[in-house]
Coordinates of C-alpha atoms in Angstrom, one line a residue:
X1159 CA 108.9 157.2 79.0
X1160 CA 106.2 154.9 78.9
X1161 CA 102.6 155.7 80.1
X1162 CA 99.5 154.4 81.3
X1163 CA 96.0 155.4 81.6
X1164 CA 93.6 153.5 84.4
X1165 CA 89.9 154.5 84.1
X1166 CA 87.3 154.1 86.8
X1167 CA 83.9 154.4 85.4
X1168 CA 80.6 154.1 87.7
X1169 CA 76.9 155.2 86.8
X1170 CA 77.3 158.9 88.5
X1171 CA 81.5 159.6 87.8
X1172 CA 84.8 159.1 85.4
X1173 CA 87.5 159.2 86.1
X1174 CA 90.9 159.2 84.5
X1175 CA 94.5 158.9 85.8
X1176 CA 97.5 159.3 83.8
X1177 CA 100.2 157.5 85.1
X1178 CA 104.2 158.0 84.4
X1179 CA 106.9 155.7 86.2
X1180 CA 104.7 154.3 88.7
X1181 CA 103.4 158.2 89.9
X1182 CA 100.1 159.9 88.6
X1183 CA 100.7 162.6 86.8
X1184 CA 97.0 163.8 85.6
X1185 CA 93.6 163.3 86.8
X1186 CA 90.7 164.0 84.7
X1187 CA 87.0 164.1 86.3
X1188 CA 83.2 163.7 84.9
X1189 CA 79.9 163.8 86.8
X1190 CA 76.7 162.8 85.1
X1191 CA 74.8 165.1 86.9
X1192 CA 77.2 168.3 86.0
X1193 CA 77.5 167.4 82.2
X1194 CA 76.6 170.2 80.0
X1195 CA 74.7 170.3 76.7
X1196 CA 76.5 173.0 75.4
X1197 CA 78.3 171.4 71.7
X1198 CA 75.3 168.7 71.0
X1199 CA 73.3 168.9 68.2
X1200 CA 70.0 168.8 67.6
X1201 CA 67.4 168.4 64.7
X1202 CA 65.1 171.0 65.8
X1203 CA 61.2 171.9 65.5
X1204 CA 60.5 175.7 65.2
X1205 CA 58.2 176.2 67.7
X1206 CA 56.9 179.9 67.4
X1207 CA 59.0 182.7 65.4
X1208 CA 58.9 186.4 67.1
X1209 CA 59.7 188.7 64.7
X1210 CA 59.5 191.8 67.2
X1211 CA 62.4 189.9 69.2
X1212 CA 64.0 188.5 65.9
X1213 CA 63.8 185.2 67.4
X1214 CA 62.5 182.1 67.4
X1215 CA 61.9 179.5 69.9
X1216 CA 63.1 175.8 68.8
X1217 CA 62.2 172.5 70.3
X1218 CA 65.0 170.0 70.6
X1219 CA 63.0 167.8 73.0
X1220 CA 64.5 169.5 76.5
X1221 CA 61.5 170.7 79.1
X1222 CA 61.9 174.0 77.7
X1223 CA 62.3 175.3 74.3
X1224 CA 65.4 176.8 73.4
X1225 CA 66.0 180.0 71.6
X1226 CA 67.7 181.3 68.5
X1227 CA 68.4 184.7 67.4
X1228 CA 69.0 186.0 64.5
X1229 CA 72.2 187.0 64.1
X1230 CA 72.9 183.3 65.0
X1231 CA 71.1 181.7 61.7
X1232 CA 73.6 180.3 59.3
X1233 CA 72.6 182.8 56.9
X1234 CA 72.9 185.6 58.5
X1235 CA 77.0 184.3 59.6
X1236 CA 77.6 183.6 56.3
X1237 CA 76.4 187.3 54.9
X1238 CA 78.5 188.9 57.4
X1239 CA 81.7 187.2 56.3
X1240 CA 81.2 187.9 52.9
X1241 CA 80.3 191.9 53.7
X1242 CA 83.4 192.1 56.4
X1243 CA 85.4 191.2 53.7
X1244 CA 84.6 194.0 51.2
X1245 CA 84.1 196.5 54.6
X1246 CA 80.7 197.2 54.0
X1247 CA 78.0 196.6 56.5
X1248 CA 76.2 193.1 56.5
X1249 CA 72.3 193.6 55.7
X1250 CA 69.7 192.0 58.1
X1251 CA 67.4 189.2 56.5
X1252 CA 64.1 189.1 59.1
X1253 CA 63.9 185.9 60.7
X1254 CA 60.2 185.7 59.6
X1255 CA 61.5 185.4 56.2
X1256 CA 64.0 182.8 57.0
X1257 CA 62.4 180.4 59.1
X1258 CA 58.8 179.1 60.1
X1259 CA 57.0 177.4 62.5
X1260 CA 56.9 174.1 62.0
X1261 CA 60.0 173.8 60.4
X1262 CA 62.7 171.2 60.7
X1263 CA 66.4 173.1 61.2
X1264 CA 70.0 171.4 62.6
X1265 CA 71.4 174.0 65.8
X1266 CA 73.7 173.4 67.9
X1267 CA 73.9 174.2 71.7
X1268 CA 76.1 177.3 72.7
X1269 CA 74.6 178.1 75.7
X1270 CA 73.1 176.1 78.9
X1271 CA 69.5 176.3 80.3
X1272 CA 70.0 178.5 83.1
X1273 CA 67.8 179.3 85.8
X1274 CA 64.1 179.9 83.5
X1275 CA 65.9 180.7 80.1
X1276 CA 66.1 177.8 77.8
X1277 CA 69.5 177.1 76.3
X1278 CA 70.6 179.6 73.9
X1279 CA 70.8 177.9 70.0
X1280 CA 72.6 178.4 66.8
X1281 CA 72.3 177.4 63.2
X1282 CA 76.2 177.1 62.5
X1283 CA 77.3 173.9 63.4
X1284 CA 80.9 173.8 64.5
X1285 CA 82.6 170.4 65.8
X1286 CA 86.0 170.1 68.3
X1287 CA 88.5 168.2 67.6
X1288 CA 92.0 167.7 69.1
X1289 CA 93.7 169.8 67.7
X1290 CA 90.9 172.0 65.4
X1291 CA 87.6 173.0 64.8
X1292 CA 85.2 172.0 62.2
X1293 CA 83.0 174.2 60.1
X1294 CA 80.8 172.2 58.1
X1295 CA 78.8 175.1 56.6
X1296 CA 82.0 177.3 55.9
X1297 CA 84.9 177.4 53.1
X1298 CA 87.3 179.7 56.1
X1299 CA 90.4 178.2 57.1
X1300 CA 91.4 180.0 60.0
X1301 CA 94.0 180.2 62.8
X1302 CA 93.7 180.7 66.6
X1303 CA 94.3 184.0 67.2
X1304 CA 96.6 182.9 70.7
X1305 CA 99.0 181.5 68.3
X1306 CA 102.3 184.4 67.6
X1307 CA 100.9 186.7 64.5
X1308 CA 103.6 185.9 62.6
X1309 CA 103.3 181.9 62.5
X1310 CA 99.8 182.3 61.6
X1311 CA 99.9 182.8 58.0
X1312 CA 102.0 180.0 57.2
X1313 CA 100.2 177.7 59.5
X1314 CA 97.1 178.6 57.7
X1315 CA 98.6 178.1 54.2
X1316 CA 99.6 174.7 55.4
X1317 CA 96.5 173.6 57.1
X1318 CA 94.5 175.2 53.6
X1319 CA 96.5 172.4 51.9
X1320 CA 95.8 169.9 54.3
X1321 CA 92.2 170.3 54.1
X1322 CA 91.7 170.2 50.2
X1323 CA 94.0 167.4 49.9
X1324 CA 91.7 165.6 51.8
X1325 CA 88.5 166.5 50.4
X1326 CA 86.8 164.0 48.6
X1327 CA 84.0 166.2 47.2
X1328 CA 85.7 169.2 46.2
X1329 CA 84.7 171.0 49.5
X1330 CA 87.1 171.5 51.9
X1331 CA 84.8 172.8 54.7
X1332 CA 86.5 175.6 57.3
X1333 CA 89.3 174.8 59.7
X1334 CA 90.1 176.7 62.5
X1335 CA 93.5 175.5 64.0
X1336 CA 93.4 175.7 67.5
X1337 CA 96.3 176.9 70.3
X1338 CA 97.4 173.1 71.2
X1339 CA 98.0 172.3 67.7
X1340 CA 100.4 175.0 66.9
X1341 CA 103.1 172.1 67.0
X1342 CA 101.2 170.0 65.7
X1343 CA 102.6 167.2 62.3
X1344 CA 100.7 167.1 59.3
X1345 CA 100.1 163.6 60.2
X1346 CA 98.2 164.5 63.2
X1347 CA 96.5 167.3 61.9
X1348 CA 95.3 165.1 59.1
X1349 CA 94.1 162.0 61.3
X1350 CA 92.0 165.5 63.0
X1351 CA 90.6 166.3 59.7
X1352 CA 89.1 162.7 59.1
X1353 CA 88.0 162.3 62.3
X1354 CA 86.0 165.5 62.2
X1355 CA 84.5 164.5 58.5
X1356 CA 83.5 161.0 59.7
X1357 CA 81.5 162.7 62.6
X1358 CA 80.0 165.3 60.2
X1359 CA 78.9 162.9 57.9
X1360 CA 77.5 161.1 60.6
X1361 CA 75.5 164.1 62.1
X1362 CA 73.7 164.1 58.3
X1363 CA 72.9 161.2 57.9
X1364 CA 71.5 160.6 61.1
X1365 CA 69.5 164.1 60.4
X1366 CA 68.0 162.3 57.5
X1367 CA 66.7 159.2 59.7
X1368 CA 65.4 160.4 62.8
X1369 CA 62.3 162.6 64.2
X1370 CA 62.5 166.6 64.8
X1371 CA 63.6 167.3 68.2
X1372 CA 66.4 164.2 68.1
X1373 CA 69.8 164.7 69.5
X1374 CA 72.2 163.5 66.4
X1375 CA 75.4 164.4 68.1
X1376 CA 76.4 165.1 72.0
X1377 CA 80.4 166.4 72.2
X1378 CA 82.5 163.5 73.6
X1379 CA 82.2 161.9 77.2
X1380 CA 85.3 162.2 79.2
X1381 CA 85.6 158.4 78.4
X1382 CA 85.8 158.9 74.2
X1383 CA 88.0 162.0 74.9
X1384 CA 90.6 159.5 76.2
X1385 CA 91.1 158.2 73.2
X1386 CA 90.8 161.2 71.0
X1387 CA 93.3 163.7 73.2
X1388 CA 94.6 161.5 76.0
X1389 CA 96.4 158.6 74.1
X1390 CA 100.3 159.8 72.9
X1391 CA 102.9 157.4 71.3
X1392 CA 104.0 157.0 75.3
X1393 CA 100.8 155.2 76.0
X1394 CA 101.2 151.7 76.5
X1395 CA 97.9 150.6 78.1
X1396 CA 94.4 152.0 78.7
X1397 CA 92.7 150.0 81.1
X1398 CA 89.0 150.4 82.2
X1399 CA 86.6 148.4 85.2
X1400 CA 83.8 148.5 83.5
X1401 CA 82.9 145.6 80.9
X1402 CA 80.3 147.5 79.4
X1403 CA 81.9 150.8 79.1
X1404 CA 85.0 148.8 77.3
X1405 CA 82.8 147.3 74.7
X1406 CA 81.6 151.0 73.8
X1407 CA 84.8 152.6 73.7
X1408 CA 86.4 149.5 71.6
X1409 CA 83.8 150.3 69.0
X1410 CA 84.4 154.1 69.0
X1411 CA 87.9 153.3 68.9
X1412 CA 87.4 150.9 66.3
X1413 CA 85.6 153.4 64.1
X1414 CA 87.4 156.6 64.9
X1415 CA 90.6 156.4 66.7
X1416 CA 92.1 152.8 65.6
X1417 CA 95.4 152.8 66.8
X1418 CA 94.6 153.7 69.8
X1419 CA 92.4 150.1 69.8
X1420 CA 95.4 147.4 70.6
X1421 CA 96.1 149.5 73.8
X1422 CA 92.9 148.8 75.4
X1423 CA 92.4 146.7 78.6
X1424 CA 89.7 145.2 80.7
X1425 CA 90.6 145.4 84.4
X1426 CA 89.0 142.2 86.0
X1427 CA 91.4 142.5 89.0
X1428 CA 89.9 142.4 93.0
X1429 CA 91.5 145.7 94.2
X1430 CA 90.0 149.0 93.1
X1431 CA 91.5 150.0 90.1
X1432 CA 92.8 153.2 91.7
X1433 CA 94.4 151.3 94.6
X1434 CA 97.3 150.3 92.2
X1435 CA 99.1 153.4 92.2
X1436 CA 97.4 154.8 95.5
X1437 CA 95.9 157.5 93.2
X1438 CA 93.0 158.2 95.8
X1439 CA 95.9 159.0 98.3
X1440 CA 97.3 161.0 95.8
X1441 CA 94.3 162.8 94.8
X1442 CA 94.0 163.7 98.9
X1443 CA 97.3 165.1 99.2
X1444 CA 96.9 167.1 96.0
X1445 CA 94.2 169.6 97.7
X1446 CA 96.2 170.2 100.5
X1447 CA 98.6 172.7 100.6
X1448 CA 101.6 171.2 101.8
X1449 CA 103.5 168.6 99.7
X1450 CA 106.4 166.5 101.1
X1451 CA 109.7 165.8 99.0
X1452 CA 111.5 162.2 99.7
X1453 CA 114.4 164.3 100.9
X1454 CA 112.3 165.6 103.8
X1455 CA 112.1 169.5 102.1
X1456 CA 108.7 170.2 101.2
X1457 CA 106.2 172.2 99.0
X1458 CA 103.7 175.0 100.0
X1459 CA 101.3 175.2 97.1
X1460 CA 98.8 178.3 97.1
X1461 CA 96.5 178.6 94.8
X1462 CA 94.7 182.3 94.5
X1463 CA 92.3 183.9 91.7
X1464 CA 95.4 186.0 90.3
X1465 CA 98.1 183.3 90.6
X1466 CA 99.5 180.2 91.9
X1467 CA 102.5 180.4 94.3
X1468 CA 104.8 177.5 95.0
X1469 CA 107.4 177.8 97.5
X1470 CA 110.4 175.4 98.7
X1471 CA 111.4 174.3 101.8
X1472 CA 114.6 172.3 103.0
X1473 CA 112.8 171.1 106.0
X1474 CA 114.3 168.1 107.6
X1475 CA 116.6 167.2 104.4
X1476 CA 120.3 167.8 106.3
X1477 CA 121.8 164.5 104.3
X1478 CA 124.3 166.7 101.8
X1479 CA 127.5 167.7 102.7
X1480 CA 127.2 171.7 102.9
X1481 CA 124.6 173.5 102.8
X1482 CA 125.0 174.6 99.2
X1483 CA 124.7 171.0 98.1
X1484 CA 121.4 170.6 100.3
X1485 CA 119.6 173.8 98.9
X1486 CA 120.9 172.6 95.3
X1487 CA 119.6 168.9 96.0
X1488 CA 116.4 169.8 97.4
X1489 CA 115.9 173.1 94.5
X1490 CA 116.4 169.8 91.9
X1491 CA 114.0 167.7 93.8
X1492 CA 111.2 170.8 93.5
X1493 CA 111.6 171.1 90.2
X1494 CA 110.4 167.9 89.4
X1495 CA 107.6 167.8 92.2
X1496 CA 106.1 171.3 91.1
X1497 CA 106.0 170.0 87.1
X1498 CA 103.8 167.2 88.7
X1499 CA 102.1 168.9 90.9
X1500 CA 101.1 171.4 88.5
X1501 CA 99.8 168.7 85.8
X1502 CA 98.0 167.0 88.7
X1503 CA 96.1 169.5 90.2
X1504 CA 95.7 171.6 86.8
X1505 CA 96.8 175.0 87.8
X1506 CA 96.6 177.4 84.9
X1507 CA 97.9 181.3 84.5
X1508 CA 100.5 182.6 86.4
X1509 CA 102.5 180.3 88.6
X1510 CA 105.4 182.0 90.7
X1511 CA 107.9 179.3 91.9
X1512 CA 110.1 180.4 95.1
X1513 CA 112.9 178.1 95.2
X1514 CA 115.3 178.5 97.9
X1515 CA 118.2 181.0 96.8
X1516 CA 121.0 179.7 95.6
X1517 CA 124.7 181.2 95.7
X1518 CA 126.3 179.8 92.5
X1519 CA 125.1 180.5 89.3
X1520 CA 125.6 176.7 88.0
X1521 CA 123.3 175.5 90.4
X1522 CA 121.1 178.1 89.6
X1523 CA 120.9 177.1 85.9
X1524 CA 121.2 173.4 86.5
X1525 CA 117.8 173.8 88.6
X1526 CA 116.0 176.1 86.0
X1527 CA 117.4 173.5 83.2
X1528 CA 115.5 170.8 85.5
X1529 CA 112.7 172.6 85.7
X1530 CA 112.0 173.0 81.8
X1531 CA 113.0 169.3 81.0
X1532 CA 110.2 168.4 83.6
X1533 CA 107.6 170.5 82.6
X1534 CA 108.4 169.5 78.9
X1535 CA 106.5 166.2 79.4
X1536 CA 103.7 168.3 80.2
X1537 CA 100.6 168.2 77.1
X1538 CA 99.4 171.6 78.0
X1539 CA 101.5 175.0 77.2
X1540 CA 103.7 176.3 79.0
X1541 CA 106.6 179.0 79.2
X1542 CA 109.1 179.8 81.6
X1543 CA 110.7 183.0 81.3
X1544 CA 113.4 182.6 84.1
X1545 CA 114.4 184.2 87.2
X1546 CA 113.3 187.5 88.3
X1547 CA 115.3 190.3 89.8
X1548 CA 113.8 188.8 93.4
X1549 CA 115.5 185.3 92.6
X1550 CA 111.8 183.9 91.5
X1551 CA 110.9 181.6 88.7
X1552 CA 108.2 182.9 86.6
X1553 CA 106.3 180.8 84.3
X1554 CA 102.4 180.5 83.1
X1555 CA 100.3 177.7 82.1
X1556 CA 97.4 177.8 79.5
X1557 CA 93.9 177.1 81.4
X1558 CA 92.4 174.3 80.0
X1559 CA 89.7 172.9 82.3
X1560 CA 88.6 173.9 86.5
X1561 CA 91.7 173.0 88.6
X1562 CA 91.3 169.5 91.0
X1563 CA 90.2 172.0 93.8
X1564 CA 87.8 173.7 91.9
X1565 CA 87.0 170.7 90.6
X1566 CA 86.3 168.3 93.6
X1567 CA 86.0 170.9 96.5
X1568 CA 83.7 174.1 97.5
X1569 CA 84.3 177.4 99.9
X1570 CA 83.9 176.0 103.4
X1571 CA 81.6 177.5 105.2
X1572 CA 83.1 177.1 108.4
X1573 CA 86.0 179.4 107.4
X1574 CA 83.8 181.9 105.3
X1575 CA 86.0 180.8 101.9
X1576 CA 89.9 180.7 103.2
X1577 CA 89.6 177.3 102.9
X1578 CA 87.9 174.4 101.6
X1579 CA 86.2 171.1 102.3
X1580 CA 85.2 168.3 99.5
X1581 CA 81.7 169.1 98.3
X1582 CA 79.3 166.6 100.0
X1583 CA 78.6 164.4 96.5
X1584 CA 82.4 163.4 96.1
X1585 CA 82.4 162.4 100.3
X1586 CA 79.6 160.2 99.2
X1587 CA 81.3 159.0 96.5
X1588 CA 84.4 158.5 99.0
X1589 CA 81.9 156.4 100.8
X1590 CA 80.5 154.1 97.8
X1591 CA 83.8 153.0 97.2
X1592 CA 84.8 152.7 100.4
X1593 CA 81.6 150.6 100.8
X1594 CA 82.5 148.4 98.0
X1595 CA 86.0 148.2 99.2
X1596 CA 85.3 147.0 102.5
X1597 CA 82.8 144.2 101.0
X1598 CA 85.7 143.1 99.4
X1599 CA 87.8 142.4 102.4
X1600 CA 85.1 141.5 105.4
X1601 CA 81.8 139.8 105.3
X1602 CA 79.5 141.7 108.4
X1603 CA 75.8 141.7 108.1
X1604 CA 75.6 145.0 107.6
X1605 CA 77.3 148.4 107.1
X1606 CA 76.4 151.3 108.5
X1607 CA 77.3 155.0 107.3
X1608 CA 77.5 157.5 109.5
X1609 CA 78.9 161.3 108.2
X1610 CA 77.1 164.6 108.2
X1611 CA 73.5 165.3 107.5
X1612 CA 74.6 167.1 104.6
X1613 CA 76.2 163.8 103.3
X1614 CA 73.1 161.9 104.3
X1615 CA 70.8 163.7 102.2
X1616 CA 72.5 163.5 99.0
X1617 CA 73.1 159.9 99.7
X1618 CA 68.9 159.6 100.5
X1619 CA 68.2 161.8 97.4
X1620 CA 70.2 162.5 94.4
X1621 CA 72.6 159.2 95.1
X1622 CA 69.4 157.0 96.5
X1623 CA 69.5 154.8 93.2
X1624 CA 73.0 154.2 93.3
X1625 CA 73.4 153.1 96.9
X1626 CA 70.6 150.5 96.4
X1627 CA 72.5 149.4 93.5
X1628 CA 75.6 148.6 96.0
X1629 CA 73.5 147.0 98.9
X1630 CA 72.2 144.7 95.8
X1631 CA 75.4 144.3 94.1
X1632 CA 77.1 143.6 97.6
X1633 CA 74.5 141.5 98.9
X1634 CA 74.2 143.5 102.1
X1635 CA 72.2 146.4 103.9
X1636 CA 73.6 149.4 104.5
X1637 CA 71.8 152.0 107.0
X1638 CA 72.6 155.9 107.5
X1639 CA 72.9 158.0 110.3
X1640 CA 73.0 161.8 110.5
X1641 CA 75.9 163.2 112.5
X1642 CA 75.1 166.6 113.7
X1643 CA 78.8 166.7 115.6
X1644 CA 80.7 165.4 112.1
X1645 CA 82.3 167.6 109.6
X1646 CA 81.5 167.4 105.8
X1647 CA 84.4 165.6 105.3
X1648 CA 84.3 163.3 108.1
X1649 CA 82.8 160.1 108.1
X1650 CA 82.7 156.8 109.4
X1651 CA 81.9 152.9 108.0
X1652 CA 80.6 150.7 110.7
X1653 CA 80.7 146.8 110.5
X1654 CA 77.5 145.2 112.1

């Protein structure tokens, strides 16, 4: 089945869409403004060391300084290993006798800023990869501990060799393999392994090179995690709108992931790179709740803090020739829209799929035999464990990132929290492109927003910069107006 990925890059958003015959399958989102620092490293300055607290306050050149306890110094991990293995308790070496101020040390962010509180630090540096984690610092070769206890040993035994086949200087560093790469070839795993040296080396060499307080390594952009988990043997383009964001990820591709170079694209084309596959459309239909089927049933997804409900309807689909036939048609139809639909709108945990009963048994399995093959072609985990005594299709997905609702939308107000709107930044980003859309079709003297004061604001504060950028880049004015009467979600692009 052959794939393609279509980025959309702009100053303030990414975003990616997997696409499979001609139908998005995934979308992945990125906001400048929302991007954590939580996996960067740092080369940092020790600022003040409290020994009453067991602290110490770092600089790593962020408006406040962060802090680092003890029991997160290098050190102080590495003595507790080697105690936990012998079962005696690990002794505590005061921080004032293993740092000072002054003093040049490598953390690594593991918690954001929040609020007052700087971000919360640590000494032992651990980097992400696709399919494990890096330990510099450490000899442990590990195993998720999500992964069935009695595949982990072997799994260990076999990343173990892996690792020291590949070492160049003897030391093998710590692996720890991680849930999606339970599966995983050695040939995969290994391409992990030198991906994840390469990046390390480069993290201490550029510690060597630059000032304290330096950022040597920030975990990858949406955009560079394309390339490093997105991009399968399916693949068969990756194209991208942006000129300058194409040079950049040809030369991390070049560097780190090179097969996955020859599959790059620039998209110079006048539509909207979305617009080829309608995946804004998509994207729309995807937070509501009701999803139509070409045979005329439909979907009613629910999405709740326990669990994720899915139930099937034959509405207008009459077209077999019993009614057996139509439940089984639509039933096979579902199946396939519920594996998309959960891909698309990333629901994770327990999903509970109410197809329509079914009075034969064939049917029954032909439809839950459907329903694996579909979900099969699905790059996170999941299991279905069959029909209940109530005739329902059990199954969970591993959480892997916010769902698209959580993602693009927040509680309405209106409704106190039963439903939800889009958040008032992805309406104005609805409107830039729009905007630029538009420009690309008429030629007024000027365009004229109007939407909700909400959406006026953030377009005259936060998104100020960006909407000058567009009048420039367009070569026309665009004016706002506040409408008290308009919804968050409503607005409206005026042609002067």
């Amino acid at each position: 089945m052959q794939q393609d990925i279509l980025i959309n890059w702009s100053p303030q958003e990414t975003r990616v869409a997997i696409v499979e015959t001609g139908a998005v399958q995934e979308l992945h989102v990125e906001r400048t403004l929302e991007r954590g620092l939580v996996g960067n490293v740092y080369l940092g300055k020790v600022a003040r060391v409290l020994p009453g607290m067991q602290s110490a306050f770092i600089d790593i050149g962020l408006e406040r300084a962060a802090f680092l306890h003890v029991a997160d110094l290098m050190s102080s991990v590495a003595a507790r290993h080697a105690d936990n293995d012998k079962g005696e308790p690990a002794p505590v070496v005061p921080i004032e006798k293993q740092v000072f101020e002054g003093q040049s040390l490598l953390v690594q962010v593991i918690k954001d800023p929040i609020g007052t509180k700087g971000a919360r630090l640590s000494s032992q540096i651990s980097i992400a990869g696709r399919l494990l984690v890096f330990l510099p610092q450490d000899q442990h070769i590990g195993v998720s501990q999500k992964i069935p206890f009695d595949q982990r040993e072997a799994l260990r035994q076999r990343l173990q060799a892996l690792a020291e086949a590949a070492a160049a200087d003897g030391k093998t560093g710590g692996f720890i393999l991680r849930t999606n790469g339970e599966d995983a070839s050695d040939a995969e795993l290994s391409e992990d392994i030198a991906y994840l040296r390469k990046t390390w080396a480069r993290i201490k060499e550029a510690s060597t090179r630059l000032p304290p307080k330096s950022l040597l390594h920030q975990d990858l952009s949406l955009l560079q995690r394309v390339l490093r988990d997105l991009v399968s043997e399916m693949t068969q383009t990756i194209r991208i709108d942006s000129s300058e964001q194409f040079a950049k990820l040809k030369t991390f591709g070049q560097e780190f992931m090179p097969s996955a170079v020859d599959k790059l694209q620039l998209y110079k084309g006048e539509r909207p790179i979305f617009d080829l596959f309608n995946i804004d459309e998509e994207v729309g239909k995807a937070l509501g709740r009701r999803v139509e089927l070409k045979s005329g049933g439909y979907l009613i997804v629910d999405q709740t803090e326990a669990l994720t409900t899915v139930d099937v309807n034959t509405g207008g689909f009459v077209g077999a020739r019993n009614f057996d036939e139509t439940i089984f048609k639509t039933n096979l139809e579902a199946a396939g829209a519920i594996a998309r639909q959960l891909r698309l709108r990333n629901l994770g945990g327990i999903v509970i799929a109410d197809f329509i009963d079914m009075t034969r048994e064939d049917h029954r399995e032909a439809v839950l035999a459907e329903f694996r093959k579909q979900l099969a072609r699905d790059r996170v985990k999941t299991m279905v464990s069959g029909y209940s005594a109530l005739g329902l299709v059990e199954m969970t997905r591993k959480r892997t990132r916010e769902s698209l609702a959580h993602m693009l939308c927040e509680p309405c107000p209106v409704c106190d929290g039963k439903g939800s709107v889009k958040t008032a930044r992805t309406v104005t980003y609805d409107i830039l492109r729009e905007i630029l859309r538009e420009a690309r079709q008429f030629n007024p003297r000027e365009f004229r927003v109007i939407a909700s004061p909400d959406v006026i604001d953030v377009l005259l504060d936060e998104e100020s910069q960006h909407l000058a950028g567009l009048s420039d880049f367009i070569g026309k004015p665009i004016s706002l107006q506040a409408e008290g009467s308009m919804s968050q979600e409503q607005y409206d692009i005026v042609l002067l």
